[in-house]
Amino acid sequence: MTMTKGLQIVSVSKYYNEGSERITALDRVSLTVEPGEFVAVVGPSGSGKSTLLAIAGALLKASEGEVIINRKRLFNLSDKQLPDIRLREVGFILQASNLVPYLNVLDQLLIVKRMAGKVRAEDKAFAVKLLEELGLAAKMKCYPEELSGGEKQRTAIARALVNDPSIILTDEPTASLDTKRAHKVVSLIAREVKNRNKAAVMVTHDERLLAYCDKVYRIEDGKLSLAELASTH
Ligand code: ADP
């Protein structure tokens, strides 16, 4: 197995124990996402999507198999090292409702940098650049309650990118948005993934957004398979 940058999930299974019952949430799932690649994972409720994303982001340990993030095998890392990998290598685009209510847009980004170390002048400059790229230049001093749903979600995208992680993970990033805003948000994620060479995985129910992705995988009963793209770019 050659280790490249990006995300490699190799024959990963995940079991949960519910009393005496063993639930197979993931069944020998393999997935490689290269830098600059944007993949979607679709599947019904309970099929294993959240579990897959949590394992890809080093939030949860696989029961079997290998997870490799930016050439680092998670299996080899201690519980002490995992949070550091999460902070430096993984950007989660969370639901907009996860913004901190008492921080303005720029500070939403700088607090992430502060958690990872000291905020230097170039870190602040990078945060400002990201916000400009995402059309938020005029909103940097605004608080979440002053933003539209789309602006909040774009702030969440910028926040996920601020540590320059190698992988980007997102679960239903357009859940609370109307069609127009949903398209804008996903097209911006796709653009950042390409321009900044991130390996990105998006879990979604929304078939309309799949045209922005390079590959679409389906998951059912914990089994992942590549799906044909119905729509064209
Ligand atoms: P999805 O995100 O597609 O809805 P999940 O990854 O949340 O699917 O769940 C996959 C399966 O694992 C489901 O059967 C779910 O009930 C089960 N599951 C998820 N988390 C836990 C847990 N912490 N304990 C026990 N079972 C769980």
Short mmCIF file of C-alpha atoms and ligand atoms in Angstrom, two decimals:
data_model
loop_
_atom_site.label_atom_id
_atom_site.label_comp_id
_atom_site.label_asym_id
_atom_site.label_seq_id
_atom_site.Cartn_x
_atom_site.Cartn_y
_atom_site.Cartn_z
CA MET A 1 0.00 0.00 0.00
CA THR A 2 1.44 3.33 -1.02
CA MET A 3 0.76 6.16 1.34
CA THR A 4 -0.16 9.40 -0.31
CA LYS A 5 -1.36 12.65 1.19
CA GLY A 6 -5.08 12.94 1.79
CA LEU A 7 -7.32 10.34 3.37
CA GLN A 8 -7.08 6.57 3.17
CA ILE A 9 -9.58 4.26 4.82
CA VAL A 10 -8.65 0.64 4.33
CA SER A 11 -11.08 -2.16 5.09
CA VAL A 12 -12.48 -0.43 8.16
CA SER A 13 -15.19 -2.05 10.25
CA LYS A 14 -16.88 -0.52 13.24
CA TYR A 15 -18.93 -2.43 15.78
CA TYR A 16 -21.07 -0.99 18.53
CA ASN A 17 -22.16 -3.11 21.42
CA GLU A 18 -25.76 -2.69 22.45
CA GLY A 19 -26.20 -4.92 25.46
CA SER A 20 -25.54 -8.43 24.18
CA GLU A 21 -26.11 -7.39 20.56
CA ARG A 22 -23.30 -6.34 18.22
CA ILE A 23 -24.22 -3.71 15.63
CA THR A 24 -22.04 -3.55 12.53
CA ALA A 25 -22.10 0.16 11.67
CA LEU A 26 -19.32 -0.13 9.07
CA ASP A 27 -18.54 -3.32 7.20
CA ARG A 28 -15.05 -3.42 5.61
CA VAL A 29 -15.25 0.06 4.14
CA SER A 30 -12.42 1.25 1.91
CA LEU A 31 -12.18 4.81 0.65
CA THR A 32 -9.30 6.86 -0.71
CA VAL A 33 -9.66 10.59 -1.15
CA GLU A 34 -6.77 12.33 -2.82
CA PRO A 35 -5.74 15.96 -2.35
CA GLY A 36 -8.02 18.14 -4.47
CA GLU A 37 -10.76 15.51 -4.57
CA PHE A 38 -14.31 16.19 -3.35
CA VAL A 39 -16.39 13.08 -2.67
CA ALA A 40 -19.96 12.68 -1.50
CA VAL A 41 -21.37 9.88 0.63
CA VAL A 42 -25.12 9.33 0.40
CA GLY A 43 -27.25 6.78 2.17
CA PRO A 44 -30.35 6.32 4.27
CA SER A 45 -30.57 7.14 7.94
CA GLY A 46 -28.74 4.59 10.07
CA SER A 47 -26.53 3.39 7.18
CA GLY A 48 -23.25 4.43 8.84
CA LYS A 49 -22.55 7.90 7.43
CA SER A 50 -21.87 9.65 10.74
CA THR A 51 -19.76 6.77 11.95
CA LEU A 52 -17.67 6.91 8.77
CA LEU A 53 -17.13 10.65 9.11
CA ALA A 54 -16.21 10.36 12.80
CA ILE A 55 -13.64 7.66 12.00
CA ALA A 56 -12.25 9.65 9.06
CA GLY A 57 -11.82 12.63 11.38
CA ALA A 58 -10.10 10.68 14.18
CA LEU A 59 -13.02 11.30 16.53
CA LEU A 60 -13.76 7.59 16.78
CA LYS A 61 -11.52 4.54 16.55
CA ALA A 62 -12.14 1.82 13.99
CA SER A 63 -12.75 -1.69 15.35
CA GLU A 64 -10.77 -3.13 12.43
CA GLY A 65 -8.82 -1.75 9.50
CA GLU A 66 -6.59 1.24 8.88
CA VAL A 67 -7.14 4.98 8.76
CA ILE A 68 -4.34 7.09 7.30
CA ILE A 69 -4.49 10.88 7.34
CA ASN A 70 -1.80 12.78 5.48
CA ARG A 71 0.53 9.73 5.65
CA LYS A 72 -0.03 9.24 9.38
CA ARG A 73 -1.44 5.89 10.45
CA LEU A 74 -3.93 6.57 13.22
CA PHE A 75 -3.45 3.08 14.61
CA ASN A 76 0.09 3.99 15.61
CA LEU A 77 -0.91 7.10 17.48
CA SER A 78 -1.61 7.31 21.18
CA ASP A 79 -4.80 8.77 22.63
CA LYS A 80 -2.70 11.82 23.49
CA GLN A 81 -1.63 12.35 19.89
CA LEU A 82 -5.07 11.99 18.32
CA PRO A 83 -6.49 15.40 19.34
CA ASP A 84 -3.44 17.04 17.80
CA ILE A 85 -4.01 15.25 14.47
CA ARG A 86 -7.64 16.32 14.60
CA LEU A 87 -6.71 19.93 15.20
CA ARG A 88 -4.00 20.16 12.57
CA GLU A 89 -5.03 17.76 9.82
CA VAL A 90 -8.83 17.75 9.90
CA GLY A 91 -11.23 20.59 9.18
CA PHE A 92 -14.83 19.90 10.11
CA ILE A 93 -17.41 22.12 8.44
CA LEU A 94 -20.07 21.98 11.10
CA GLN A 95 -23.64 23.20 10.98
CA ALA A 96 -23.83 26.99 11.11
CA SER A 97 -25.53 26.74 14.49
CA ASN A 98 -22.17 25.72 15.94
CA LEU A 99 -20.73 29.23 15.63
CA VAL A 100 -19.89 30.85 18.96
CA PRO A 101 -22.63 33.49 19.56
CA TYR A 102 -20.40 36.03 21.33
CA LEU A 103 -17.55 36.05 18.79
CA ASN A 104 -17.47 38.08 15.60
CA VAL A 105 -16.74 36.38 12.27
CA LEU A 106 -12.98 37.00 12.32
CA ASP A 107 -12.69 35.82 15.93
CA GLN A 108 -14.55 32.59 15.06
CA LEU A 109 -11.46 31.79 12.95
CA LEU A 110 -8.84 33.15 15.31
CA ILE A 111 -10.11 31.10 18.25
CA VAL A 112 -9.34 27.96 16.24
CA LYS A 113 -5.80 29.22 15.62
CA ARG A 114 -5.47 30.10 19.29
CA MET A 115 -6.37 26.53 20.28
CA ALA A 116 -3.64 25.24 17.98
CA GLY A 117 -1.00 27.67 19.32
CA LYS A 118 -0.18 31.35 19.28
CA VAL A 119 -1.88 33.64 16.75
CA ARG A 120 0.79 35.34 14.65
CA ALA A 121 0.28 38.26 12.27
CA GLU A 122 0.41 35.90 9.27
CA ASP A 123 -2.29 33.71 10.83
CA LYS A 124 -4.57 36.69 11.08
CA ALA A 125 -3.72 37.70 7.51
CA PHE A 126 -4.60 34.15 6.34
CA ALA A 127 -7.93 34.25 8.21
CA VAL A 128 -8.76 37.59 6.57
CA LYS A 129 -7.83 36.19 3.16
CA LEU A 130 -10.11 33.19 3.63
CA LEU A 131 -13.00 35.43 4.65
CA GLU A 132 -12.44 37.60 1.58
CA GLU A 133 -12.40 34.51 -0.66
CA LEU A 134 -15.69 33.41 0.81
CA GLY A 135 -17.35 36.78 0.25
CA LEU A 136 -17.31 37.81 3.90
CA ALA A 137 -14.96 40.80 3.77
CA ALA A 138 -17.70 43.18 4.85
CA LYS A 139 -18.91 40.86 7.63
CA MET A 140 -15.72 40.28 9.64
CA LYS A 141 -16.89 42.33 12.61
CA CYS A 142 -20.44 40.92 12.59
CA TYR A 143 -21.79 38.47 15.14
CA PRO A 144 -23.61 35.29 14.06
CA GLU A 145 -27.05 36.74 14.82
CA GLU A 146 -26.36 39.51 12.29
CA LEU A 147 -25.63 37.04 9.46
CA SER A 148 -27.87 35.25 6.97
CA GLY A 149 -27.91 31.44 6.95
CA GLY A 150 -25.60 31.35 3.94
CA GLU A 151 -23.14 33.78 5.55
CA LYS A 152 -23.05 31.68 8.71
CA GLN A 153 -22.36 28.57 6.69
CA ARG A 154 -19.60 30.34 4.72
CA THR A 155 -18.07 31.39 8.06
CA ALA A 156 -18.11 27.72 9.07
CA ILE A 157 -16.25 26.87 5.82
CA ALA A 158 -13.59 29.50 6.51
CA ARG A 159 -13.25 28.23 10.08
CA ALA A 160 -12.65 24.68 8.84
CA LEU A 161 -9.87 25.91 6.53
CA VAL A 162 -8.03 28.22 8.92
CA ASN A 163 -5.52 25.66 10.19
CA ASP A 164 -4.83 24.59 6.60
CA PRO A 165 -5.84 20.95 7.28
CA SER A 166 -5.18 18.21 4.74
CA ILE A 167 -8.72 16.85 4.91
CA ILE A 168 -12.14 18.50 5.07
CA LEU A 169 -15.17 16.66 6.43
CA THR A 170 -18.74 17.84 6.43
CA ASP A 171 -22.11 16.41 7.38
CA GLU A 172 -25.12 18.02 5.65
CA PRO A 173 -23.52 21.47 5.32
CA THR A 174 -26.63 22.86 3.60
CA ALA A 175 -29.25 21.43 5.95
CA SER A 176 -30.80 24.76 6.91
CA LEU A 177 -30.38 26.61 3.60
CA ASP A 178 -32.70 27.42 0.70
CA THR A 179 -31.77 26.06 -2.75
CA LYS A 180 -29.89 29.13 -3.95
CA ARG A 181 -27.80 29.42 -0.80
CA ALA A 182 -27.21 25.66 -0.69
CA HIS A 183 -25.74 25.74 -4.21
CA LYS A 184 -23.55 28.70 -3.37
CA VAL A 185 -22.21 27.07 -0.20
CA VAL A 186 -21.40 23.75 -1.88
CA SER A 187 -19.84 25.42 -4.92
CA LEU A 188 -17.62 27.41 -2.55
CA ILE A 189 -16.59 24.24 -0.71
CA ALA A 190 -15.78 22.63 -4.08
CA ARG A 191 -13.74 25.65 -5.14
CA GLU A 192 -11.72 25.75 -1.90
CA VAL A 193 -11.13 21.99 -2.11
CA LYS A 194 -9.66 22.42 -5.62
CA ASN A 195 -7.71 25.62 -5.02
CA ARG A 196 -6.29 24.52 -1.69
CA ASN A 197 -5.81 20.87 -2.58
CA LYS A 198 -7.87 19.38 0.23
CA ALA A 199 -9.19 15.84 0.39
CA ALA A 200 -12.89 16.37 1.15
CA VAL A 201 -15.82 14.16 2.13
CA MET A 202 -19.40 15.46 2.29
CA VAL A 203 -22.25 13.46 3.73
CA THR A 204 -25.52 14.59 2.20
CA HIS A 205 -29.11 13.66 1.56
CA ASP A 206 -29.39 16.32 -1.10
CA GLU A 207 -29.08 14.77 -4.57
CA ARG A 208 -29.01 18.23 -6.20
CA LEU A 209 -25.58 18.91 -4.73
CA LEU A 210 -23.85 15.83 -6.09
CA ALA A 211 -22.93 17.55 -9.36
CA TYR A 212 -20.25 19.51 -7.45
CA CYS A 213 -18.51 16.29 -6.37
CA ASP A 214 -15.90 14.26 -8.23
CA LYS A 215 -17.22 10.93 -6.98
CA VAL A 216 -20.35 9.77 -5.24
CA TYR A 217 -20.39 6.79 -2.89
CA ARG A 218 -23.46 5.09 -1.54
CA ILE A 219 -23.57 3.49 1.87
CA GLU A 220 -26.13 0.96 2.93
CA ASP A 221 -26.03 -1.22 6.05
CA GLY A 222 -22.43 -0.13 6.59
CA LYS A 223 -21.27 -1.18 3.11
CA LEU A 224 -19.78 1.48 0.85
CA SER A 225 -19.87 1.35 -2.93
CA LEU A 226 -19.13 3.76 -5.75
CA ALA A 227 -22.27 5.16 -7.39
CA GLU A 228 -22.71 6.35 -10.95
CA LEU A 229 -23.00 10.11 -11.20
CA ALA A 230 -26.47 10.81 -12.58
CA SER A 231 -25.93 14.48 -13.32
CA THR A 232 -23.17 16.17 -15.29
CA HIS A 233 -21.00 19.10 -14.20
P1 ADP B 1 -26.19 7.52 9.77
O1 ADP B 1 -25.26 8.65 10.06
O2 ADP B 1 -26.12 7.06 8.35
O3 ADP B 1 -27.60 7.82 10.20
P2 ADP B 1 -24.84 6.14 11.98
O4 ADP B 1 -23.40 6.08 11.65
O5 ADP B 1 -25.29 7.19 12.93
O6 ADP B 1 -25.71 6.24 10.61
O7 ADP B 1 -25.32 4.73 12.56
C1 ADP B 1 -25.03 3.49 11.95
C2 ADP B 1 -25.58 2.36 12.83
O8 ADP B 1 -24.86 2.33 14.06
C3 ADP B 1 -27.04 2.52 13.19
O9 ADP B 1 -27.61 1.22 13.27
C4 ADP B 1 -26.99 3.16 14.55
O10 ADP B 1 -28.14 2.85 15.31
C5 ADP B 1 -25.75 2.54 15.16
N1 ADP B 1 -25.05 3.42 16.13
C6 ADP B 1 -24.52 4.63 15.88
N2 ADP B 1 -23.93 5.14 16.96
C7 ADP B 1 -24.09 4.22 17.94
C8 ADP B 1 -23.69 4.14 19.32
N3 ADP B 1 -22.98 5.11 19.90
N4 ADP B 1 -24.03 3.03 20.03
C9 ADP B 1 -24.74 2.03 19.44
N5 ADP B 1 -25.13 2.04 18.15
C10 ADP B 1 -24.81 3.11 17.41
#
